[in-house]
PDB file of C-alpha atoms in Angstrom:
ATOM      1  CA  MET I   1     197.897  82.268 243.421  1.00  0.00           C
ATOM      2  CA  LYS I   2     194.924  80.539 245.056  1.00  0.00           C
ATOM      3  CA  LYS I   3     195.290  77.128 246.700  1.00  0.00           C
ATOM      4  CA  ASN I   4     195.647  74.322 244.121  1.00  0.00           C
ATOM      5  CA  GLU I   5     195.390  76.804 241.222  1.00  0.00           C
ATOM      6  CA  HIS I   6     198.916  75.805 240.173  1.00  0.00           C
ATOM      7  CA  ILE I   7     197.721  72.238 239.516  1.00  0.00           C
ATOM      8  CA  LYS I   8     195.320  73.488 236.855  1.00  0.00           C
ATOM      9  CA  ARG I   9     197.939  75.832 235.458  1.00  0.00           C
ATOM     10  CA  TRP I  10     200.681  73.277 234.747  1.00  0.00           C
ATOM     11  CA  GLY I  11     198.839  69.986 234.496  1.00  0.00           C
ATOM     12  CA  GLU I  12     199.903  67.321 236.952  1.00  0.00           C
ATOM     13  CA  LYS I  13     203.040  69.084 238.256  1.00  0.00           C
ATOM     14  CA  PRO I  14     203.346  71.989 240.700  1.00  0.00           C
ATOM     15  CA  TYR I  15     205.828  73.751 238.443  1.00  0.00           C
ATOM     16  CA  TYR I  16     206.126  74.942 234.846  1.00  0.00           C
ATOM     17  CA  SER I  17     207.829  71.906 233.327  1.00  0.00           C
ATOM     18  CA  LEU I  18     209.409  71.727 229.890  1.00  0.00           C
ATOM     19  CA  ASP I  19     207.209  68.749 229.044  1.00  0.00           C
ATOM     20  CA  TYR I  20     204.064  70.791 229.776  1.00  0.00           C
ATOM     21  CA  TYR I  21     205.373  73.771 227.789  1.00  0.00           C
ATOM     22  CA  LEU I  22     206.215  71.619 224.752  1.00  0.00           C
ATOM     23  CA  LYS I  23     202.842  69.866 224.701  1.00  0.00           C
ATOM     24  CA  LYS I  24     201.024  73.196 224.972  1.00  0.00           C
ATOM     25  CA  THR I  25     203.215  74.792 222.291  1.00  0.00           C
ATOM     26  CA  PHE I  26     203.582  71.966 219.767  1.00  0.00           C
ATOM     27  CA  GLY I  27     200.624  69.756 220.643  1.00  0.00           C
ATOM     28  CA  GLU I  28     202.656  66.659 221.452  1.00  0.00           C
ATOM     29  CA  LYS I  29     205.753  65.335 223.181  1.00  0.00           C
ATOM     30  CA  ILE I  30     208.992  66.649 221.671  1.00  0.00           C
ATOM     31  CA  TYR I  31     212.436  65.049 221.917  1.00  0.00           C
ATOM     32  CA  LYS I  32     215.822  66.727 221.857  1.00  0.00           C
ATOM     33  CA  VAL I  33     218.531  65.524 219.482  1.00  0.00           C
ATOM     34  CA  ALA I  34     221.924  66.560 220.916  1.00  0.00           C
ATOM     35  CA  LEU I  35     224.299  67.739 218.174  1.00  0.00           C
ATOM     36  CA  ASP I  36     227.967  68.675 217.872  1.00  0.00           C
ATOM     37  CA  GLY I  37     228.652  71.720 215.715  1.00  0.00           C
ATOM     38  CA  GLY I  38     232.400  71.134 215.697  1.00  0.00           C
ATOM     39  CA  MET I  39     233.220  74.311 217.597  1.00  0.00           C
ATOM     40  CA  SER I  40     235.578  74.994 220.466  1.00  0.00           C
ATOM     41  CA  CYS I  41     235.355  77.564 223.244  1.00  0.00           C
ATOM     42  CA  PRO I  42     237.205  80.839 223.933  1.00  0.00           C
ATOM     43  CA  ASN I  43     237.714  79.563 227.463  1.00  0.00           C
ATOM     44  CA  ARG I  44     239.787  76.685 226.089  1.00  0.00           C
ATOM     45  CA  ASP I  45     241.659  77.931 223.024  1.00  0.00           C
ATOM     46  CA  GLY I  46     243.472  80.783 224.780  1.00  0.00           C
ATOM     47  CA  THR I  47     241.209  83.643 223.722  1.00  0.00           C
ATOM     48  CA  VAL I  48     239.888  83.885 227.298  1.00  0.00           C
ATOM     49  CA  SER I  49     241.669  80.991 228.997  1.00  0.00           C
ATOM     50  CA  THR I  50     243.067  77.548 228.254  1.00  0.00           C
ATOM     51  CA  GLY I  51     241.569  75.575 231.108  1.00  0.00           C
ATOM     52  CA  GLY I  52     237.859  75.948 230.478  1.00  0.00           C
ATOM     53  CA  CYS I  53     235.345  75.994 233.318  1.00  0.00           C
ATOM     54  CA  ILE I  54     236.614  73.701 236.069  1.00  0.00           C
ATOM     55  CA  PHE I  55     233.621  71.343 235.820  1.00  0.00           C
ATOM     56  CA  CYS I  56     233.580  71.022 232.024  1.00  0.00           C
ATOM     57  CA  SER I  57     234.529  67.651 230.519  1.00  0.00           C
ATOM     58  CA  ASN I  58     236.647  67.078 227.438  1.00  0.00           C
ATOM     59  CA  GLY I  59     233.395  66.792 225.507  1.00  0.00           C
ATOM     60  CA  GLY I  60     232.510  70.381 226.311  1.00  0.00           C
ATOM     61  CA  SER I  61     229.370  69.380 228.222  1.00  0.00           C
ATOM     62  CA  GLY I  62     228.184  67.581 225.109  1.00  0.00           C
ATOM     63  CA  ASP I  63     229.087  64.043 226.105  1.00  0.00           C
ATOM     64  CA  PHE I  64     225.727  62.730 224.899  1.00  0.00           C
ATOM     65  CA  ALA I  65     225.814  64.530 221.548  1.00  0.00           C
ATOM     66  CA  ILE I  66     226.193  62.803 218.173  1.00  0.00           C
ATOM     67  CA  LYS I  67     229.816  63.331 217.193  1.00  0.00           C
ATOM     68  CA  HIS I  68     230.812  65.906 214.621  1.00  0.00           C
ATOM     69  CA  ASP I  69     232.355  64.901 211.276  1.00  0.00           C
ATOM     70  CA  LYS I  70     234.662  66.835 208.967  1.00  0.00           C
ATOM     71  CA  ASP I  71     231.874  67.356 206.405  1.00  0.00           C
ATOM     72  CA  ASN I  72     229.730  69.284 208.916  1.00  0.00           C
ATOM     73  CA  ASP I  73     226.873  66.929 208.016  1.00  0.00           C
ATOM     74  CA  ILE I  74     224.271  68.032 210.550  1.00  0.00           C
ATOM     75  CA  THR I  75     221.536  66.180 208.668  1.00  0.00           C
ATOM     76  CA  ARG I  76     223.409  62.915 209.304  1.00  0.00           C
ATOM     77  CA  GLN I  77     223.706  63.743 212.989  1.00  0.00           C
ATOM     78  CA  ILE I  78     219.990  64.463 213.201  1.00  0.00           C
ATOM     79  CA  GLU I  79     219.047  61.230 211.429  1.00  0.00           C
ATOM     80  CA  THR I  80     221.392  59.225 213.660  1.00  0.00           C
ATOM     81  CA  GLY I  81     219.949  60.845 216.769  1.00  0.00           C
ATOM     82  CA  ILE I  82     216.349  60.315 215.700  1.00  0.00           C
ATOM     83  CA  ASN I  83     216.970  56.653 214.888  1.00  0.00           C
ATOM     84  CA  SER I  84     218.578  56.181 218.284  1.00  0.00           C
ATOM     85  CA  LEU I  85     215.587  57.747 220.041  1.00  0.00           C
ATOM     86  CA  LYS I  86     213.110  55.658 218.044  1.00  0.00           C
ATOM     87  CA  ALA I  87     214.915  52.491 219.125  1.00  0.00           C
ATOM     88  CA  ASN I  88     213.626  53.114 222.653  1.00  0.00           C
ATOM     89  CA  GLU I  89     210.434  51.126 223.195  1.00  0.00           C
ATOM     90  CA  LYS I  90     208.929  54.026 225.184  1.00  0.00           C
ATOM     91  CA  PHE I  91     209.377  56.453 222.293  1.00  0.00           C
ATOM     92  CA  VAL I  92     206.310  58.317 221.039  1.00  0.00           C
ATOM     93  CA  GLY I  93     206.030  61.329 218.768  1.00  0.00           C
ATOM     94  CA  GLU I  94     207.414  62.642 215.502  1.00  0.00           C
ATOM     95  CA  LYS I  95     208.793  66.078 216.371  1.00  0.00           C
ATOM     96  CA  PHE I  96     212.287  66.992 217.536  1.00  0.00           C
ATOM     97  CA  ILE I  97     214.433  69.871 218.779  1.00  0.00           C
ATOM     98  CA  ALA I  98     217.889  70.247 217.238  1.00  0.00           C
ATOM     99  CA  TYR I  99     220.088  70.972 220.266  1.00  0.00           C
ATOM    100  CA  PHE I 100     223.627  72.193 219.559  1.00  0.00           C
ATOM    101  CA  GLN I 101     225.127  71.200 222.886  1.00  0.00           C
ATOM    102  CA  SER I 102     228.891  70.653 222.696  1.00  0.00           C
ATOM    103  CA  PHE I 103     231.152  73.590 223.607  1.00  0.00           C
ATOM    104  CA  SER I 104     230.170  77.160 222.506  1.00  0.00           C
ATOM    105  CA  ASN I 105     227.859  77.046 219.525  1.00  0.00           C
ATOM    106  CA  THR I 106     228.098  80.659 218.401  1.00  0.00           C
ATOM    107  CA  TYR I 107     231.904  80.609 218.460  1.00  0.00           C
ATOM    108  CA  ALA I 108     232.506  80.509 214.698  1.00  0.00           C
ATOM    109  CA  PRO I 109     232.189  82.713 211.590  1.00  0.00           C
ATOM    110  CA  VAL I 110     228.625  83.675 210.691  1.00  0.00           C
ATOM    111  CA  SER I 111     228.816  81.807 207.360  1.00  0.00           C
ATOM    112  CA  TYR I 112     229.697  78.578 209.168  1.00  0.00           C
ATOM    113  CA  LEU I 113     226.927  79.042 211.730  1.00  0.00           C
ATOM    114  CA  GLU I 114     224.395  79.806 209.025  1.00  0.00           C
ATOM    115  CA  ASP I 115     225.283  76.585 207.197  1.00  0.00           C
ATOM    116  CA  ILE I 116     224.935  74.235 210.155  1.00  0.00           C
ATOM    117  CA  PHE I 117     221.922  75.961 211.706  1.00  0.00           C
ATOM    118  CA  LEU I 118     220.036  75.995 208.392  1.00  0.00           C
ATOM    119  CA  GLN I 119     220.759  72.293 207.930  1.00  0.00           C
ATOM    120  CA  ALA I 120     219.103  71.698 211.275  1.00  0.00           C
ATOM    121  CA  ILE I 121     216.179  74.073 210.958  1.00  0.00           C
ATOM    122  CA  ASP I 122     215.337  72.926 207.417  1.00  0.00           C
ATOM    123  CA  HIS I 123     214.987  69.295 208.480  1.00  0.00           C
ATOM    124  CA  PRO I 124     211.286  68.364 208.190  1.00  0.00           C
ATOM    125  CA  LEU I 125     211.165  66.657 211.606  1.00  0.00           C
ATOM    126  CA  ILE I 126     212.825  69.529 213.477  1.00  0.00           C
ATOM    127  CA  SER I 127     210.341  71.850 215.192  1.00  0.00           C
ATOM    128  CA  ALA I 128     212.787  74.128 217.014  1.00  0.00           C
ATOM    129  CA  LEU I 129     216.476  74.964 217.262  1.00  0.00           C
ATOM    130  CA  SER I 130     218.281  75.225 220.607  1.00  0.00           C
ATOM    131  CA  ILE I 131     221.779  76.710 220.736  1.00  0.00           C
ATOM    132  CA  GLY I 132     223.981  76.248 223.798  1.00  0.00           C
ATOM    133  CA  THR I 133     226.688  78.894 224.078  1.00  0.00           C
ATOM    134  CA  ARG I 134     228.458  81.536 226.159  1.00  0.00           C
ATOM    135  CA  PRO I 135     227.288  85.168 226.392  1.00  0.00           C
ATOM    136  CA  ASP I 136     230.720  86.380 225.259  1.00  0.00           C
ATOM    137  CA  CYS I 137     230.426  84.547 221.915  1.00  0.00           C
ATOM    138  CA  PHE I 138     228.207  86.945 219.979  1.00  0.00           C
ATOM    139  CA  SER I 139     228.476  89.700 217.417  1.00  0.00           C
ATOM    140  CA  SER I 140     225.789  91.870 215.847  1.00  0.00           C
ATOM    141  CA  GLU I 141     225.919  89.619 212.771  1.00  0.00           C
ATOM    142  CA  ILE I 142     225.352  86.510 214.885  1.00  0.00           C
ATOM    143  CA  TYR I 143     222.448  88.121 216.721  1.00  0.00           C
ATOM    144  CA  ASP I 144     220.917  89.041 213.370  1.00  0.00           C
ATOM    145  CA  LEU I 145     221.409  85.519 212.019  1.00  0.00           C
ATOM    146  CA  ILE I 146     219.614  84.032 215.002  1.00  0.00           C
ATOM    147  CA  GLU I 147     216.803  86.545 214.555  1.00  0.00           C
ATOM    148  CA  ARG I 148     216.376  85.486 210.904  1.00  0.00           C
ATOM    149  CA  LEU I 149     216.336  81.822 211.870  1.00  0.00           C
ATOM    150  CA  ASN I 150     213.714  82.549 214.517  1.00  0.00           C
ATOM    151  CA  HIS I 151     211.361  83.662 211.742  1.00  0.00           C
ATOM    152  CA  ILE I 152     211.660  80.196 210.176  1.00  0.00           C
ATOM    153  CA  LYS I 153     211.213  78.076 213.302  1.00  0.00           C
ATOM    154  CA  PRO I 154     211.494  78.851 217.034  1.00  0.00           C
ATOM    155  CA  VAL I 155     215.067  79.382 218.227  1.00  0.00           C
ATOM    156  CA  TRP I 156     216.210  79.106 221.837  1.00  0.00           C
ATOM    157  CA  VAL I 157     219.583  80.283 223.100  1.00  0.00           C
ATOM    158  CA  GLU I 158     220.964  78.592 226.217  1.00  0.00           C
ATOM    159  CA  LEU I 159     223.474  80.604 228.243  1.00  0.00           C
ATOM    160  CA  GLY I 160     225.727  79.026 230.868  1.00  0.00           C
ATOM    161  CA  LEU I 161     225.594  81.551 233.695  1.00  0.00           C
ATOM    162  CA  GLN I 162     225.948  79.006 236.565  1.00  0.00           C
ATOM    163  CA  THR I 163     226.005  81.734 239.259  1.00  0.00           C
ATOM    164  CA  LYS I 164     225.467  85.475 239.664  1.00  0.00           C
ATOM    165  CA  HIS I 165     228.342  85.728 242.131  1.00  0.00           C
ATOM    166  CA  GLU I 166     231.550  87.088 240.616  1.00  0.00           C
ATOM    167  CA  LYS I 167     233.756  85.473 243.269  1.00  0.00           C
ATOM    168  CA  THR I 168     232.399  82.018 242.428  1.00  0.00           C
ATOM    169  CA  ALA I 169     232.570  82.767 238.709  1.00  0.00           C
ATOM    170  CA  GLU I 170     236.256  83.571 239.045  1.00  0.00           C
ATOM    171  CA  PHE I 171     236.889  80.390 241.038  1.00  0.00           C
ATOM    172  CA  ILE I 172     235.190  78.158 238.454  1.00  0.00           C
ATOM    173  CA  ASN I 173     237.037  80.006 235.668  1.00  0.00           C
ATOM    174  CA  ARG I 174     233.854  81.085 233.904  1.00  0.00           C
ATOM    175  CA  GLY I 175     235.751  83.782 232.066  1.00  0.00           C
ATOM    176  CA  TYR I 176     233.194  86.578 231.745  1.00  0.00           C
ATOM    177  CA  THR I 177     231.438  89.076 234.010  1.00  0.00           C
ATOM    178  CA  LEU I 178     227.772  89.469 234.880  1.00  0.00           C
ATOM    179  CA  GLU I 179     227.670  92.575 232.692  1.00  0.00           C
ATOM    180  CA  VAL I 180     228.498  90.448 229.632  1.00  0.00           C
ATOM    181  CA  PHE I 181     225.664  88.060 230.471  1.00  0.00           C
ATOM    182  CA  GLU I 182     223.204  90.919 230.890  1.00  0.00           C
ATOM    183  CA  LYS I 183     224.164  92.445 227.551  1.00  0.00           C
ATOM    184  CA  ALA I 184     223.643  89.131 225.748  1.00  0.00           C
ATOM    185  CA  VAL I 185     220.211  88.657 227.329  1.00  0.00           C
ATOM    186  CA  HIS I 186     219.253  92.196 226.345  1.00  0.00           C
ATOM    187  CA  GLU I 187     220.347  91.752 222.728  1.00  0.00           C
ATOM    188  CA  LEU I 188     218.600  88.403 222.371  1.00  0.00           C
ATOM    189  CA  ARG I 189     215.350  89.569 223.918  1.00  0.00           C
ATOM    190  CA  LYS I 190     215.414  92.715 221.777  1.00  0.00           C
ATOM    191  CA  ARG I 191     215.123  90.286 218.861  1.00  0.00           C
ATOM    192  CA  ASN I 192     212.436  88.184 220.575  1.00  0.00           C
ATOM    193  CA  ILE I 193     214.744  85.187 221.063  1.00  0.00           C
ATOM    194  CA  THR I 194     213.876  82.740 223.846  1.00  0.00           C
ATOM    195  CA  VAL I 195     216.619  82.704 226.504  1.00  0.00           C
ATOM    196  CA  ILE I 196     217.324  79.714 228.755  1.00  0.00           C
ATOM    197  CA  VAL I 197     219.866  80.025 231.563  1.00  0.00           C
ATOM    198  CA  HIS I 198     221.972  77.250 233.129  1.00  0.00           C
ATOM    199  CA  VAL I 199     222.506  77.357 236.898  1.00  0.00           C
ATOM    200  CA  ILE I 200     224.646  74.871 238.858  1.00  0.00           C
ATOM    201  CA  ILE I 201     223.587  73.755 242.330  1.00  0.00           C
ATOM    202  CA  GLY I 202     226.396  72.876 244.728  1.00  0.00           C
ATOM    203  CA  LEU I 203     229.260  74.953 243.368  1.00  0.00           C
ATOM    204  CA  PRO I 204     232.372  75.072 245.583  1.00  0.00           C
ATOM    205  CA  GLY I 205     232.237  77.971 248.040  1.00  0.00           C
ATOM    206  CA  GLU I 206     228.511  78.555 247.626  1.00  0.00           C
ATOM    207  CA  ASN I 207     225.790  77.782 250.136  1.00  0.00           C
ATOM    208  CA  ALA I 208     222.054  77.539 249.571  1.00  0.00           C
ATOM    209  CA  ASP I 209     221.505  81.257 250.217  1.00  0.00           C
ATOM    210  CA  ASN I 210     224.022  82.147 247.506  1.00  0.00           C
ATOM    211  CA  LEU I 211     222.063  80.001 245.075  1.00  0.00           C
ATOM    212  CA  TYR I 212     218.753  81.601 246.046  1.00  0.00           C
ATOM    213  CA  GLU I 213     220.321  84.987 245.347  1.00  0.00           C
ATOM    214  CA  THR I 214     221.049  83.770 241.824  1.00  0.00           C
ATOM    215  CA  ILE I 215     217.402  82.674 241.476  1.00  0.00           C
ATOM    216  CA  ASP I 216     216.186  86.066 242.742  1.00  0.00           C
ATOM    217  CA  TYR I 217     218.494  87.774 240.246  1.00  0.00           C
ATOM    218  CA  LEU I 218     217.208  85.706 237.320  1.00  0.00           C
ATOM    219  CA  ASN I 219     213.614  86.427 238.294  1.00  0.00           C
ATOM    220  CA  GLN I 220     214.404  90.070 237.508  1.00  0.00           C
ATOM    221  CA  MET I 221     215.900  89.224 234.119  1.00  0.00           C
ATOM    222  CA  ASP I 222     213.868  88.766 230.948  1.00  0.00           C
ATOM    223  CA  ILE I 223     214.484  85.031 230.596  1.00  0.00           C
ATOM    224  CA  GLN I 224     212.043  82.329 229.540  1.00  0.00           C
ATOM    225  CA  GLY I 225     213.662  79.139 230.808  1.00  0.00           C
ATOM    226  CA  ILE I 226     216.088  77.743 233.358  1.00  0.00           C
ATOM    227  CA  LYS I 227     218.128  74.574 233.772  1.00  0.00           C
ATOM    228  CA  LEU I 228     218.896  73.661 237.373  1.00  0.00           C
ATOM    229  CA  GLN I 229     221.920  71.396 237.189  1.00  0.00           C
ATOM    230  CA  LEU I 230     223.416  69.370 240.020  1.00  0.00           C
ATOM    231  CA  LEU I 231     227.186  69.814 240.192  1.00  0.00           C
ATOM    232  CA  HIS I 232     228.802  66.700 238.756  1.00  0.00           C
ATOM    233  CA  VAL I 233     232.474  65.941 239.316  1.00  0.00           C
ATOM    234  CA  LEU I 234     233.755  64.302 236.145  1.00  0.00           C
ATOM    235  CA  LYS I 235     237.035  62.577 235.384  1.00  0.00           C
ATOM    236  CA  ASP I 236     239.828  64.606 233.782  1.00  0.00           C
ATOM    237  CA  THR I 237     238.459  67.976 234.914  1.00  0.00           C
ATOM    238  CA  ALA I 238     240.051  70.626 237.106  1.00  0.00           C
ATOM    239  CA  LEU I 239     237.188  70.092 239.542  1.00  0.00           C
ATOM    240  CA  ALA I 240     238.187  66.458 239.967  1.00  0.00           C
ATOM    241  CA  ASP I 241     241.616  67.600 241.154  1.00  0.00           C
ATOM    242  CA  LEU I 242     239.910  69.564 243.946  1.00  0.00           C
ATOM    243  CA  MET I 243     237.977  66.582 245.327  1.00  0.00           C
ATOM    244  CA  GLY I 244     238.009  66.612 249.110  1.00  0.00           C
ATOM    245  CA  SER I 245     238.279  70.396 249.344  1.00  0.00           C
ATOM    246  CA  PHE I 246     234.562  71.135 248.894  1.00  0.00           C
ATOM    247  CA  HIS I 247     231.253  69.685 250.009  1.00  0.00           C
ATOM    248  CA  ILE I 248     229.337  67.252 247.786  1.00  0.00           C
ATOM    249  CA  LEU I 249     225.602  67.586 248.322  1.00  0.00           C
ATOM    250  CA  THR I 250     223.690  64.669 249.779  1.00  0.00           C
ATOM    251  CA  PRO I 251     220.376  63.583 248.200  1.00  0.00           C
ATOM    252  CA  ASN I 252     218.388  65.170 251.039  1.00  0.00           C
ATOM    253  CA  GLU I 253     220.297  68.431 250.769  1.00  0.00           C
ATOM    254  CA  TYR I 254     219.736  68.545 247.034  1.00  0.00           C
ATOM    255  CA  ILE I 255     215.993  67.901 247.336  1.00  0.00           C
ATOM    256  CA  ASP I 256     215.663  70.591 250.021  1.00  0.00           C
ATOM    257  CA  ILE I 257     217.463  73.113 247.812  1.00  0.00           C
ATOM    258  CA  LEU I 258     215.422  72.184 244.721  1.00  0.00           C
ATOM    259  CA  CYS I 259     212.160  72.597 246.616  1.00  0.00           C
ATOM    260  CA  GLU I 260     213.203  76.060 247.763  1.00  0.00           C
ATOM    261  CA  CYS I 261     214.424  77.051 244.276  1.00  0.00           C
ATOM    262  CA  ILE I 262     211.081  76.062 242.761  1.00  0.00           C
ATOM    263  CA  ALA I 263     209.200  78.006 245.433  1.00  0.00           C
ATOM    264  CA  LYS I 264     211.310  81.121 244.777  1.00  0.00           C
ATOM    265  CA  LEU I 265     211.321  80.897 240.962  1.00  0.00           C
ATOM    266  CA  SER I 266     208.987  83.067 238.894  1.00  0.00           C
ATOM    267  CA  PRO I 267     206.016  81.002 237.637  1.00  0.00           C
ATOM    268  CA  ASP I 268     206.569  82.460 234.161  1.00  0.00           C
ATOM    269  CA  ILE I 269     209.941  80.709 233.729  1.00  0.00           C
ATOM    270  CA  VAL I 270     209.913  77.225 232.212  1.00  0.00           C
ATOM    271  CA  ILE I 271     211.990  74.674 234.127  1.00  0.00           C
ATOM    272  CA  HIS I 272     213.938  72.729 231.500  1.00  0.00           C
ATOM    273  CA  ARG I 273     215.980  70.618 233.920  1.00  0.00           C
ATOM    274  CA  LEU I 274     215.959  69.688 237.593  1.00  0.00           C
ATOM    275  CA  THR I 275     219.050  67.526 237.958  1.00  0.00           C
ATOM    276  CA  GLY I 276     220.881  66.579 234.746  1.00  0.00           C
ATOM    277  CA  ASP I 277     222.908  63.560 233.698  1.00  0.00           C
ATOM    278  CA  GLY I 278     226.563  62.858 234.324  1.00  0.00           C
ATOM    279  CA  PRO I 279     228.044  60.257 231.944  1.00  0.00           C
ATOM    280  CA  LYS I 280     228.347  57.136 234.084  1.00  0.00           C
ATOM    281  CA  ASP I 281     231.801  56.317 232.750  1.00  0.00           C
ATOM    282  CA  LEU I 282     233.060  59.802 233.684  1.00  0.00           C
ATOM    283  CA  LEU I 283     231.153  60.502 236.892  1.00  0.00           C
ATOM    284  CA  ILE I 284     233.186  60.616 240.091  1.00  0.00           C
ATOM    285  CA  ALA I 285     230.623  62.224 242.392  1.00  0.00           C
ATOM    286  CA  PRO I 286     227.955  62.288 243.597  1.00  0.00           C
ATOM    287  CA  GLU I 287     227.326  58.572 243.085  1.00  0.00           C
ATOM    288  CA  TRP I 288     223.673  58.878 244.075  1.00  0.00           C
ATOM    289  CA  SER I 289     222.981  61.085 241.055  1.00  0.00           C
ATOM    290  CA  LYS I 290     223.254  58.066 238.741  1.00  0.00           C
ATOM    291  CA  ASN I 291     219.703  57.156 239.715  1.00  0.00           C
ATOM    292  CA  LYS I 292     218.052  60.161 238.090  1.00  0.00           C
ATOM    293  CA  ARG I 293     214.577  58.623 238.213  1.00  0.00           C
ATOM    294  CA  GLN I 294     214.778  58.198 241.975  1.00  0.00           C
ATOM    295  CA  VAL I 295     215.861  61.804 242.419  1.00  0.00           C
ATOM    296  CA  LEU I 296     212.913  63.082 240.373  1.00  0.00           C
ATOM    297  CA  ASN I 297     210.440  60.757 242.093  1.00  0.00           C
ATOM    298  CA  THR I 298     211.655  61.922 245.509  1.00  0.00           C
ATOM    299  CA  LEU I 299     211.352  65.549 244.426  1.00  0.00           C
ATOM    300  CA  SER I 300     207.798  64.979 243.184  1.00  0.00           C
ATOM    301  CA  HIS I 301     206.864  63.357 246.495  1.00  0.00           C
ATOM    302  CA  GLU I 302     208.419  66.112 248.600  1.00  0.00           C
ATOM    303  CA  LEU I 303     206.804  68.910 246.614  1.00  0.00           C
ATOM    304  CA  LYS I 304     203.432  67.287 247.212  1.00  0.00           C
ATOM    305  CA  VAL I 305     204.020  66.572 250.907  1.00  0.00           C
ATOM    306  CA  ARG I 306     205.342  70.085 251.568  1.00  0.00           C
ATOM    307  CA  GLY I 307     202.672  71.771 249.447  1.00  0.00           C
ATOM    308  CA  ILE I 308     205.237  73.619 247.358  1.00  0.00           C
ATOM    309  CA  TYR I 309     204.580  75.128 243.950  1.00  0.00           C
ATOM    310  CA  GLN I 310     206.570  77.375 241.631  1.00  0.00           C
ATOM    311  CA  GLY I 311     206.472  81.037 242.592  1.00  0.00           C
ATOM    312  CA  GLN I 312     205.084  80.368 246.065  1.00  0.00           C
ATOM    313  CA  LYS I 313     207.897  82.409 247.625  1.00  0.00           C
ATOM    314  CA  LEU I 314     208.602  84.706 244.710  1.00  0.00           C
ATOM    315  CA  LYS I 315     210.484  87.767 245.901  1.00  0.00           C
ATOM    316  CA  ARG I 316     209.094  91.007 244.508  1.00  0.00           C
ATOM    317  CA  ASN I 317     210.305  94.558 245.117  1.00  0.00           C
ATOM    318  CA  GLY I 318     212.384  93.647 248.135  1.00  0.00           C
ATOM    319  CA  GLY I 319     209.799  91.376 249.766  1.00  0.00           C
ATOM    320  CA  PHE I 320     207.745  88.223 249.306  1.00  0.00           C
TER     321      PHE I 320
END
């Protein structure tokens, strides 16, 4: 890529941001409405494990989602979420993404999934459906359902990989192997489903090089988006019980790692997240992450000062 060409490619940012992708795809700013499908997780109910991933809160990583009700009224959740967003004085736009966030949102019978997903996708203000889940929570019937929905409106599937390293995966109690992840990606892409992968920065036992190996691995996979998530230590998690036994990243360390991740990441992959939110009432560490705006502003400044853009150090065929 020629000097400064990336600026023209992605607007004002030196990386392929979700905001840029949404405006190019839908013609305007789009907001996510976080929903609760009322499901659990095989890593909690005993099917795989009972503890869940060590960093996962009691809300199943859906602490900001509208709470589920016994009537499975997804339309109510959407309306509540939209009204909440519109109450913000900075709100603009009339299109939304229905984001099933809490727990594993393909972990239910197909008939149940079809009901709640159709409620979401049929809503006139919903432009796309995003489903957060685990790669071990699929069947051929579920894949086919998602494919049918994708013909109605765009469907994204978000998979919580976190790391490519099996040793780390075992430590965090992820509960599935890399082979399972790869099969899910293959099946989804075979049906032309957009795949977004979650990666955690700062996992216990991992250094920056381990993380970059995960980025290099994902560059070789057929994925369309990535969420780079700072490790948050939340109350009432197994990770909280391990406090003091692993390193918590400093702001400078995190910015350095983010800059390198962006430089190594394929320019074809949309970056959906660069830090993430930890509920302030649950967050134990790192305290500095509460100021998300400052983190993003510092990142923007450092990318500019260092002249970094996405794909600058992309590793191809064993070299850069």
